[in-house]
Short mmCIF file of C-alpha atoms in Angstrom, two decimals:
data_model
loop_
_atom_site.label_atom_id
_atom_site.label_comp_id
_atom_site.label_asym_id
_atom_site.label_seq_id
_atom_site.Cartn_x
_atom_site.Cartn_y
_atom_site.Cartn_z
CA UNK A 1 -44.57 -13.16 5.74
CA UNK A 2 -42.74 -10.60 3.28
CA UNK A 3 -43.73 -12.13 -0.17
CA UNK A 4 -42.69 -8.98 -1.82
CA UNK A 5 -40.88 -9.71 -5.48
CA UNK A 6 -38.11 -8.81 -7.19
CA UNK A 7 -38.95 -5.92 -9.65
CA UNK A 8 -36.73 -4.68 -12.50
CA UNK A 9 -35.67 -1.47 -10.69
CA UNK A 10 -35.30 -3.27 -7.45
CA UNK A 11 -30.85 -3.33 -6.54
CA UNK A 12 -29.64 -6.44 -4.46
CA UNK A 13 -26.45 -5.52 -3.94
CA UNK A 14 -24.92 -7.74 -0.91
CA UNK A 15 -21.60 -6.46 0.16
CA UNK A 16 -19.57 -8.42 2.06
CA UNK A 17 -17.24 -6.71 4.51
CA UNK A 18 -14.40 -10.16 5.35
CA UNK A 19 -12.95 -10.09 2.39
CA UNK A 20 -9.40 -10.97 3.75
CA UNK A 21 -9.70 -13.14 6.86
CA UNK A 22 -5.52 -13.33 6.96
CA UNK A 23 -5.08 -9.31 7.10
CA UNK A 24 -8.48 -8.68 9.39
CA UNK A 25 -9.25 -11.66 10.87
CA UNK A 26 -5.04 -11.71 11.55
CA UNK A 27 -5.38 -8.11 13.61
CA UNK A 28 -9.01 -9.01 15.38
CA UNK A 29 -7.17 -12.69 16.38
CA UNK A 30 -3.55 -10.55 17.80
CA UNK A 31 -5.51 -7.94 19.58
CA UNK A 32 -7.99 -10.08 20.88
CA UNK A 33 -5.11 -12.72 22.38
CA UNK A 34 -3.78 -9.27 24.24
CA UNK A 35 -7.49 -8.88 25.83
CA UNK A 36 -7.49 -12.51 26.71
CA UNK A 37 -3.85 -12.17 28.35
CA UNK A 38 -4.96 -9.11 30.04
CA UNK A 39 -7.98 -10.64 31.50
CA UNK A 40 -5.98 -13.38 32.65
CA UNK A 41 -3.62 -11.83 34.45
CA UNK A 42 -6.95 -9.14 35.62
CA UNK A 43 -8.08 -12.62 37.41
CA UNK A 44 -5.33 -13.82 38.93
CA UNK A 45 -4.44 -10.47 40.68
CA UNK A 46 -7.65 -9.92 42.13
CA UNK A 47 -8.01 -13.48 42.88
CA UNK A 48 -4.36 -13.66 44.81
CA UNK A 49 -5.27 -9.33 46.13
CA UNK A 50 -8.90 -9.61 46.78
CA UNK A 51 -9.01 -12.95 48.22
CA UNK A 52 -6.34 -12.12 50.51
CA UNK A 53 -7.99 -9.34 51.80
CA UNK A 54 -11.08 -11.35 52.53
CA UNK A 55 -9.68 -13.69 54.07
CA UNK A 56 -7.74 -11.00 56.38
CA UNK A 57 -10.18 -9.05 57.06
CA UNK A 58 -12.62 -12.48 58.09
CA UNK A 59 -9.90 -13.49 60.60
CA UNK A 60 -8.87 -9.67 61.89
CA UNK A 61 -11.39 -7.02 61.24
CA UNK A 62 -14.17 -5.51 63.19
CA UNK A 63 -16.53 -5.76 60.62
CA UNK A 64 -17.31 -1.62 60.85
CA UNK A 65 -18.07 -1.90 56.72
CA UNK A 66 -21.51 -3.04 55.17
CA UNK A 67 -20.76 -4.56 52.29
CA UNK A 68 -17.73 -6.73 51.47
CA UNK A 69 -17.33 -4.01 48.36
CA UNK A 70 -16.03 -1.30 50.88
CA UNK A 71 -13.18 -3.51 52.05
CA UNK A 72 -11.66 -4.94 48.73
CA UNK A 73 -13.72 -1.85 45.90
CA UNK A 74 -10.60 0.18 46.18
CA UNK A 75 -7.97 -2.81 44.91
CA UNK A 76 -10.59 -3.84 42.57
CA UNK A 77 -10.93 -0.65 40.88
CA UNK A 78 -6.99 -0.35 40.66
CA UNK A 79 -6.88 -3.77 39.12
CA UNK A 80 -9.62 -3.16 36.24
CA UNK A 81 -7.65 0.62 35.76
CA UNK A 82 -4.77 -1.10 35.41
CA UNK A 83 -6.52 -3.79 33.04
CA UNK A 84 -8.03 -1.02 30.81
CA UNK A 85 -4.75 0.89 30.82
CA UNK A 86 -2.65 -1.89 29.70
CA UNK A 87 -4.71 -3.30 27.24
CA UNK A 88 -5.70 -0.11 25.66
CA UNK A 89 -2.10 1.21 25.23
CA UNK A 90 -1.01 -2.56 24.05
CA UNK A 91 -3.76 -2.46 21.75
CA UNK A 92 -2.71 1.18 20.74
CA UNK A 93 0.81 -0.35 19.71
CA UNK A 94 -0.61 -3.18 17.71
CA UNK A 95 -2.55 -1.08 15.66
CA UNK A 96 0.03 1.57 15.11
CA UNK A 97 3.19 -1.45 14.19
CA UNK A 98 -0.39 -2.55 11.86
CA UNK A 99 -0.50 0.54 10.07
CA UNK A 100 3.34 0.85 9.38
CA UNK A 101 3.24 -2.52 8.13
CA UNK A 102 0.65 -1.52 5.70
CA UNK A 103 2.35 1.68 5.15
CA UNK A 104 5.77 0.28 4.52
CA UNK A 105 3.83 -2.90 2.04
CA UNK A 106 2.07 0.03 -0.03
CA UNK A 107 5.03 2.04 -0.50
CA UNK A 108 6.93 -0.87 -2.28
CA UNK A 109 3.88 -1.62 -4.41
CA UNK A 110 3.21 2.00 -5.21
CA UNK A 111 7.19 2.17 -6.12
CA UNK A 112 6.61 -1.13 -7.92
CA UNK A 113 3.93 0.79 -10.40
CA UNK A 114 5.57 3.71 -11.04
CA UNK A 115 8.95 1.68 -12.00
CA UNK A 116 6.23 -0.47 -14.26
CA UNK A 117 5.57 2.31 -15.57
CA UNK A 118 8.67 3.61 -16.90
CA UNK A 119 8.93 -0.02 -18.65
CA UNK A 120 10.75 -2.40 -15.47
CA UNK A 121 8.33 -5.17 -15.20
CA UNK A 122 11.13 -6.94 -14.05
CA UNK A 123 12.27 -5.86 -10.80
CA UNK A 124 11.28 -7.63 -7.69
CA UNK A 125 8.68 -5.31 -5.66
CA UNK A 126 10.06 -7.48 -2.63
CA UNK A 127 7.05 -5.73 -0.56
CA UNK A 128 7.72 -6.06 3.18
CA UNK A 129 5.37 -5.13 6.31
CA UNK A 130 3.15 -8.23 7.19
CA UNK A 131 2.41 -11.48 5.23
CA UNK A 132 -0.36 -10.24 3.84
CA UNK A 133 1.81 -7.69 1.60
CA UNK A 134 4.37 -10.01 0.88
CA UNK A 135 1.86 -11.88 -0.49
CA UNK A 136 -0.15 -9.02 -2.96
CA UNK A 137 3.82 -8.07 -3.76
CA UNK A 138 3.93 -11.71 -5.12
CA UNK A 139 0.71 -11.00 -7.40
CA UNK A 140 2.13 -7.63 -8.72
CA UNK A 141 5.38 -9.38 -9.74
CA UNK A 142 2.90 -12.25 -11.34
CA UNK A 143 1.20 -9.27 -13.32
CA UNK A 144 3.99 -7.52 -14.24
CA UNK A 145 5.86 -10.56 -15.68
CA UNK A 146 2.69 -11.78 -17.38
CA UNK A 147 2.63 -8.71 -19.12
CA UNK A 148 5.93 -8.38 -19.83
CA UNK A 149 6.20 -12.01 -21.21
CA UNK A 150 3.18 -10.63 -23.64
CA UNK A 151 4.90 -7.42 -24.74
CA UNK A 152 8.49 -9.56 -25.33
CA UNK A 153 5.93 -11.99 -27.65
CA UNK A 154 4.81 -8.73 -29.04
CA UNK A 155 8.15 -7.56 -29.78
CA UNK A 156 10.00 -10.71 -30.99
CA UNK A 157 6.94 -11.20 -33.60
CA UNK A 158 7.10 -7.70 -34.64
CA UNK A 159 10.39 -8.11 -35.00
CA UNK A 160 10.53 -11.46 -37.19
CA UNK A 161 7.86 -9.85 -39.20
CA UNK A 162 10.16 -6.84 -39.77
CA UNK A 163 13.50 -8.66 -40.47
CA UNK A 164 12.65 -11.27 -42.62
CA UNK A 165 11.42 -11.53 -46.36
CA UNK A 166 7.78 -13.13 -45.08
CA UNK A 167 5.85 -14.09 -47.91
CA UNK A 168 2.78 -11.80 -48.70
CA UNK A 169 0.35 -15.15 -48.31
CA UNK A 170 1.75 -15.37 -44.35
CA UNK A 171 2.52 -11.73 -43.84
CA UNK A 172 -1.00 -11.18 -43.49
CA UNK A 173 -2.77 -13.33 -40.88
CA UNK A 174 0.81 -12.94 -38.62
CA UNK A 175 0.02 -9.23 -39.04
CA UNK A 176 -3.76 -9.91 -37.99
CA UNK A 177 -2.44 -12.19 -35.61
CA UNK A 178 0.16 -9.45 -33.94
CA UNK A 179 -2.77 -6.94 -33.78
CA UNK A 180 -5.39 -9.61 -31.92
CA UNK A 181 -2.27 -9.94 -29.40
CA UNK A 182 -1.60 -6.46 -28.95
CA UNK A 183 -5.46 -5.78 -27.92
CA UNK A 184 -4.91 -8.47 -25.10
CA UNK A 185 -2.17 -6.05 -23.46
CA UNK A 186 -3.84 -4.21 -20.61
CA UNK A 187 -7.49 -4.83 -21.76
CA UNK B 1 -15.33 6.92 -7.31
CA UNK B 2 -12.48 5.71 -10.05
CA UNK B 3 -9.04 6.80 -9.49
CA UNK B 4 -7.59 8.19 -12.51
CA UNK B 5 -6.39 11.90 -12.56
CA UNK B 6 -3.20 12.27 -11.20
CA UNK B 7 -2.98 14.47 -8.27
CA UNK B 8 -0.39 15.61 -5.48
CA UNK B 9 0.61 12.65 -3.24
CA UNK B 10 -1.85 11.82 -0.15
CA UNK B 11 -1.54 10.18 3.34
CA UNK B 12 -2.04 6.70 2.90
CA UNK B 13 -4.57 6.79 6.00
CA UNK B 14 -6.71 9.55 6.75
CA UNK B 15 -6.41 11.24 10.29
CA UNK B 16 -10.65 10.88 11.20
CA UNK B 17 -9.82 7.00 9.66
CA UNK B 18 -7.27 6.29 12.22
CA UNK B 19 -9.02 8.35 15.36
CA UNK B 20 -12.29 6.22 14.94
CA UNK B 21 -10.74 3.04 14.42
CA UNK B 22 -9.01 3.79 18.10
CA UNK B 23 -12.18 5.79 19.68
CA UNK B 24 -14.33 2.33 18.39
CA UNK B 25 -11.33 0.44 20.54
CA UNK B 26 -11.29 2.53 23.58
CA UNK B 27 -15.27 1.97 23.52
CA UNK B 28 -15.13 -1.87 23.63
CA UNK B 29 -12.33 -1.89 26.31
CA UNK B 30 -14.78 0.85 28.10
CA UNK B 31 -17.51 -1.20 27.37
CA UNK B 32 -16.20 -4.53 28.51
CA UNK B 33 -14.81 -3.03 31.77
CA UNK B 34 -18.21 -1.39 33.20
CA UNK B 35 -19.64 -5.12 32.31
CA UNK B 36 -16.11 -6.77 34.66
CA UNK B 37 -16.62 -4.08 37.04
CA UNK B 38 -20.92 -4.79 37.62
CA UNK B 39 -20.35 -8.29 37.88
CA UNK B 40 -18.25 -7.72 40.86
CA UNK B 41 -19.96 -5.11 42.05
CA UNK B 42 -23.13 -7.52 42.09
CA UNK B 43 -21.29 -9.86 43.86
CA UNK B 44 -19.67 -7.97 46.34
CA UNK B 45 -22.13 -5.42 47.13
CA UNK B 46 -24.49 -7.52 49.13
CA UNK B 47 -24.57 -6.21 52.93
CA UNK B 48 -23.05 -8.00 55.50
CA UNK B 49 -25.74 -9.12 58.21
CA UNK B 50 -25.73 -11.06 61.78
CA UNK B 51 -23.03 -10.73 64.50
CA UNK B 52 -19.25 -11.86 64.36
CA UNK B 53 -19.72 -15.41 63.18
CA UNK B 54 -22.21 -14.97 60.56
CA UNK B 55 -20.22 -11.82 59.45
CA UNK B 56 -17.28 -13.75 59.57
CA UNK B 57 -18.73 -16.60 57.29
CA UNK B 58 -19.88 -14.73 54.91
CA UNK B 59 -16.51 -13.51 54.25
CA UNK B 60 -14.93 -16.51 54.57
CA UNK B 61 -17.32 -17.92 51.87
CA UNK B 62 -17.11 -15.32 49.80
CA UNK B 63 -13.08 -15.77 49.43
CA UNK B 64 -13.43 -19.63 48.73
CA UNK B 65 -16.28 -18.31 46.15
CA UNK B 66 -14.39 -15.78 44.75
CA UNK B 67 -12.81 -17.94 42.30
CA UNK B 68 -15.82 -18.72 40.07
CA UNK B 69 -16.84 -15.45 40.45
CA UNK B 70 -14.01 -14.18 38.37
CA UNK B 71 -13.64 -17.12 36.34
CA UNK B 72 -16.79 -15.98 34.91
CA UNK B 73 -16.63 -12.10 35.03
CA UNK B 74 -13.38 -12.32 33.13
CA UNK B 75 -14.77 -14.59 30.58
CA UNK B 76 -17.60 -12.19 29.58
CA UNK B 77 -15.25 -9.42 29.47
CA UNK B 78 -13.14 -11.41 27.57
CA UNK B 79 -16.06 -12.39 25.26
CA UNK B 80 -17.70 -9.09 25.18
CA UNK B 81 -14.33 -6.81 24.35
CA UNK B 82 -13.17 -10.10 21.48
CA UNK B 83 -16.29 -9.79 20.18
CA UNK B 84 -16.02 -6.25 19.75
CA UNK B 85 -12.48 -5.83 18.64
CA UNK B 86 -13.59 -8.78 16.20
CA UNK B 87 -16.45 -6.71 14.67
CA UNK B 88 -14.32 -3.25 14.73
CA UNK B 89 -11.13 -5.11 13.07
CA UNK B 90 -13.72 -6.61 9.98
CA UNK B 91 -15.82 -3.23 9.79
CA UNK B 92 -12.44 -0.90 10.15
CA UNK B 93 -9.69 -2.98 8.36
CA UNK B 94 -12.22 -3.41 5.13
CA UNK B 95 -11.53 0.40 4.47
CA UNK B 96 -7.86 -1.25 3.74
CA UNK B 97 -8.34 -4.62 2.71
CA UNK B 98 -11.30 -3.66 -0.05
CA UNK B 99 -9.12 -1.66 -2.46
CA UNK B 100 -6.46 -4.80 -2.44
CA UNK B 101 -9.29 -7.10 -3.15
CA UNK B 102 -10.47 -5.36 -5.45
CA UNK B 103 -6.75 -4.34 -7.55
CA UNK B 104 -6.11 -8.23 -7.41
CA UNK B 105 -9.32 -9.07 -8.97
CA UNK B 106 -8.54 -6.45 -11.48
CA UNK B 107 -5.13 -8.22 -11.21
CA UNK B 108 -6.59 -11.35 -12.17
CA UNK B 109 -8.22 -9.89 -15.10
CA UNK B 110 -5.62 -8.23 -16.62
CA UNK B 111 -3.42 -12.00 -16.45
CA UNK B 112 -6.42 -13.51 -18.12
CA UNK B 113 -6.94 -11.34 -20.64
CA UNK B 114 -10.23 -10.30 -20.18
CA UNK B 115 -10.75 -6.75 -20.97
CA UNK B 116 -10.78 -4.96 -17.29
CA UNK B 117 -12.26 -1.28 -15.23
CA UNK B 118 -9.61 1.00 -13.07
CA UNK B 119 -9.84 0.34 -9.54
CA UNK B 120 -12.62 1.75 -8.01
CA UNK B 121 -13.40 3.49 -4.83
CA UNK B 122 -16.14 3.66 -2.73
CA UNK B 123 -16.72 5.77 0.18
CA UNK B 124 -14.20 5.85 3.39
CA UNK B 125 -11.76 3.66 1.54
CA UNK B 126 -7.79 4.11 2.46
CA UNK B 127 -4.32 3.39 0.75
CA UNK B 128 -5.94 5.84 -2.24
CA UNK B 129 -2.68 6.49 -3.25
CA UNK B 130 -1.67 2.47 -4.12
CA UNK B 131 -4.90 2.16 -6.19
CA UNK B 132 -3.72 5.68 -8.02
CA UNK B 133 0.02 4.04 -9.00
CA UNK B 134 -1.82 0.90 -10.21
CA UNK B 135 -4.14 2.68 -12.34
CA UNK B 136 -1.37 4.96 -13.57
CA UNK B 137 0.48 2.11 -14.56
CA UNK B 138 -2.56 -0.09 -16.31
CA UNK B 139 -3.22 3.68 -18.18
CA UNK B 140 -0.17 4.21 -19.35
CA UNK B 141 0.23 0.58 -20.35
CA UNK B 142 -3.03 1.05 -22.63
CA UNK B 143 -1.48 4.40 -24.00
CA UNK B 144 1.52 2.46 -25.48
CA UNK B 145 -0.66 -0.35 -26.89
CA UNK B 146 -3.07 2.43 -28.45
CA UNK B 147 -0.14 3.67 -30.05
CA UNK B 148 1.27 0.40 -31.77
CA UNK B 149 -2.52 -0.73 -32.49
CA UNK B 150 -2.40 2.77 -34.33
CA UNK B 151 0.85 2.38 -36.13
CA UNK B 152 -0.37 -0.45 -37.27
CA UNK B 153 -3.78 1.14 -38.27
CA UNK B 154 -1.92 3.80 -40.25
CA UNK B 155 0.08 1.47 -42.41
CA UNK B 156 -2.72 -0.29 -43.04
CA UNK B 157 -4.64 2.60 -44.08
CA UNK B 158 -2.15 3.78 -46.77
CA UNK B 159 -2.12 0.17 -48.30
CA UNK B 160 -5.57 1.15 -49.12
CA UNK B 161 -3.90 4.03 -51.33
CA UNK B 162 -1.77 1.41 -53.24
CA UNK B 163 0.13 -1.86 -53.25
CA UNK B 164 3.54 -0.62 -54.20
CA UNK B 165 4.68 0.80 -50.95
CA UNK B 166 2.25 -1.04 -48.96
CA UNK B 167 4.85 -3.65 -47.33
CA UNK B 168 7.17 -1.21 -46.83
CA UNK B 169 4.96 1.12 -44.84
CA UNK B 170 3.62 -1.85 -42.48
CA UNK B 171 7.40 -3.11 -42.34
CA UNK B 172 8.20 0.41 -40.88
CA UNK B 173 5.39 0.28 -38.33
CA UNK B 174 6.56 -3.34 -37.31
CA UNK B 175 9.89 -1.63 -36.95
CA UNK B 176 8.64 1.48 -34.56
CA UNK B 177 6.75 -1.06 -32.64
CA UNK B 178 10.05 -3.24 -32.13
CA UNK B 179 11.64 0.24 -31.21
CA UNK B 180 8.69 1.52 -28.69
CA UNK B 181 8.59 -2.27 -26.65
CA UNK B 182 12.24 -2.14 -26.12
CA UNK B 183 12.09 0.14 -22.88
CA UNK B 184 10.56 -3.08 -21.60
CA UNK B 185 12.44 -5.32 -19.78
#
């Protein structure tokens, strides 16, 4: 039994690797329904091909092969080519439509930022491409309205403090108060 | 690695990213058909023995047989490739959806509050250049609050000088804050 301890120096770092079951578990669940397809319709060609063939060659053949593999391994083989074939270049799709969706979701976030940047916190990022982007679109927007909701406080206290003839006895803690605010901007 | 310089744009994928992620594919499928193709190769590889009618049985047999026999192969190829593809699609897809955990954590963070790292990288990772705009945006963000925090600062700094023009000054700064938070909207 490994009774070995903890020490100081010792790093447990655990790292988990399904962080987003929607975005991979979503891809592992669509390509693995196109292998499941595949094999189904694998199994009921050779079952309707090889069966056949069996069954002819029980009732008409001369029996001149040794193994029932000589009589149906070349419509087998064709079958599980045409299996791997289809399933590979289906798969091949998937994964290319997968990486234009991300594409096409990180291109409206990354426009997002750099319009957040130039001080539109306001504009929908309205990112596209799969669920899974619409979704992190959604928490951009909820960031950038947060923060803009925090920089309009900002503004409309510095402003009031500005404008009007505060008393000296208020002035100060709203002044202390506008700076504690200000630090909660982008932390 | 934390992604701060700003640099000239990048692919969003890299090239060796997407090849393995289809070579690690190809190899289940491979994989799962040399499993389909033993199984029936097991099966139908046994020699046919005896004259006509025991020849002719054991075909005959073997047909009405047949149907379990790939009721079963395709289930562990089915099994064998999901499984795969399952494992590939966590192990591959993390390179992706790792950086967007980790920006809506930081995501999180910045909503709450809480004072909050750039979006870090570790090895392998893709979409760099999202993670880049999102910590361009967060430093530029902290830019403009420096500066107000040090308007502020200043004006407080010459009412240490003297009362008389000590509202006045902090009055301005209030003013060039007003001013600087307006190209928010």
């Amino acid at each position: 039994m490994n009774t070995t301890t903890p020490t100081p120096g010792t790093k447990f770092r655990r790292k988990i690797h399904y962080v987003n079951p929607r975005f991979q578990g979503g891809a592992a669940l669509v390509i693995s329904a196109v292998v499941a397809g595949g094999g189904v319709l694998f199994g009921w060609l050779v079952y309707r091909d090889v069966g056949k063939a069996l069954w002819e060659s029980a009732m008409h053949a001369h029996f001149t092969m040794d193994t029932p593999y000589e009589i149906v391994g070349n419509a087998l083989l064709m079958h599980l080519a045409g299996l791997s074939a289809a399933v590979t270049l289906l798969t091949l799709v998937i994964f290319l439509m997968l990486l234009k969706a991300v594409r096409i979701g990180v291109e409206h976030a990354i426009a997002s930022f750099r319009a957040s940047e130039e001080g539109d916190l306001s504009t929908p990022t309205e990112a596209g491409g799969s669920t899974e982007f619409r979704r992190f679109g959604e928490l951009v927007d909820l960031t950038r309205s947060n923060t803009l909701s925090r920089v309009a406080a900002l503004r409309d206290e510095a402003a009031s403090l500005a404008a009007c003839g505060t008393p000296d006895e208020s002035f100060r803690p709203r002044w202390e108060e506008l700076k504690r605010k200000m630090r909660e901007v982008a932390p | 690695m934390n992604v701060t310089a700003a640099s000239p744009p990048e692919p969003m994928f890299e090239r060796g990213y997407r090849l393995r992620f289809i070579a690690r594919l190809c190899l289940a499928f491979a994989a799962g058909a040399v499993a389909l193709y033993a199984i029936f190769y097991f099966v139908l590889s046994r020699p046919l023995t005896g004259d006509y009618s025991g020849v002719f049985h054991a075909l005959r047999n073997l047909s009405v047989f047949l149907r379990p026999v790939i009721a079963v192969a395709v289930l562990v190829y089915v099994l064998l490739v999901c499984g795969a593809i399952a494992s590939v699609c966590v192990y591959g897809l993390h390179k992706v959806a790792g950086p967007l955990y980790r920006m809506e954590r930081v995501m999180e963070e910045i909503r709450g509050g809480s004072p909050t790292r750039t979006v870090s990288f570790r090895e392998g990772d893709q979409i760099e250049p999202l993670a880049r705009a999102f910590n361009d945006w967060i430093g530029k963000l902290r830019q403009d609050r420096n500066r107000w925090t040090a308007a502020m600062e200043d004006a407080e700094r010459e009412c240490l000088q003297g009362d008389a023009t000590c509202r006045a000054r902090m009055e301005q700064a209030l003013r060039e804050i007003v001013a600087d938070t307006s190209r928010y909207r």
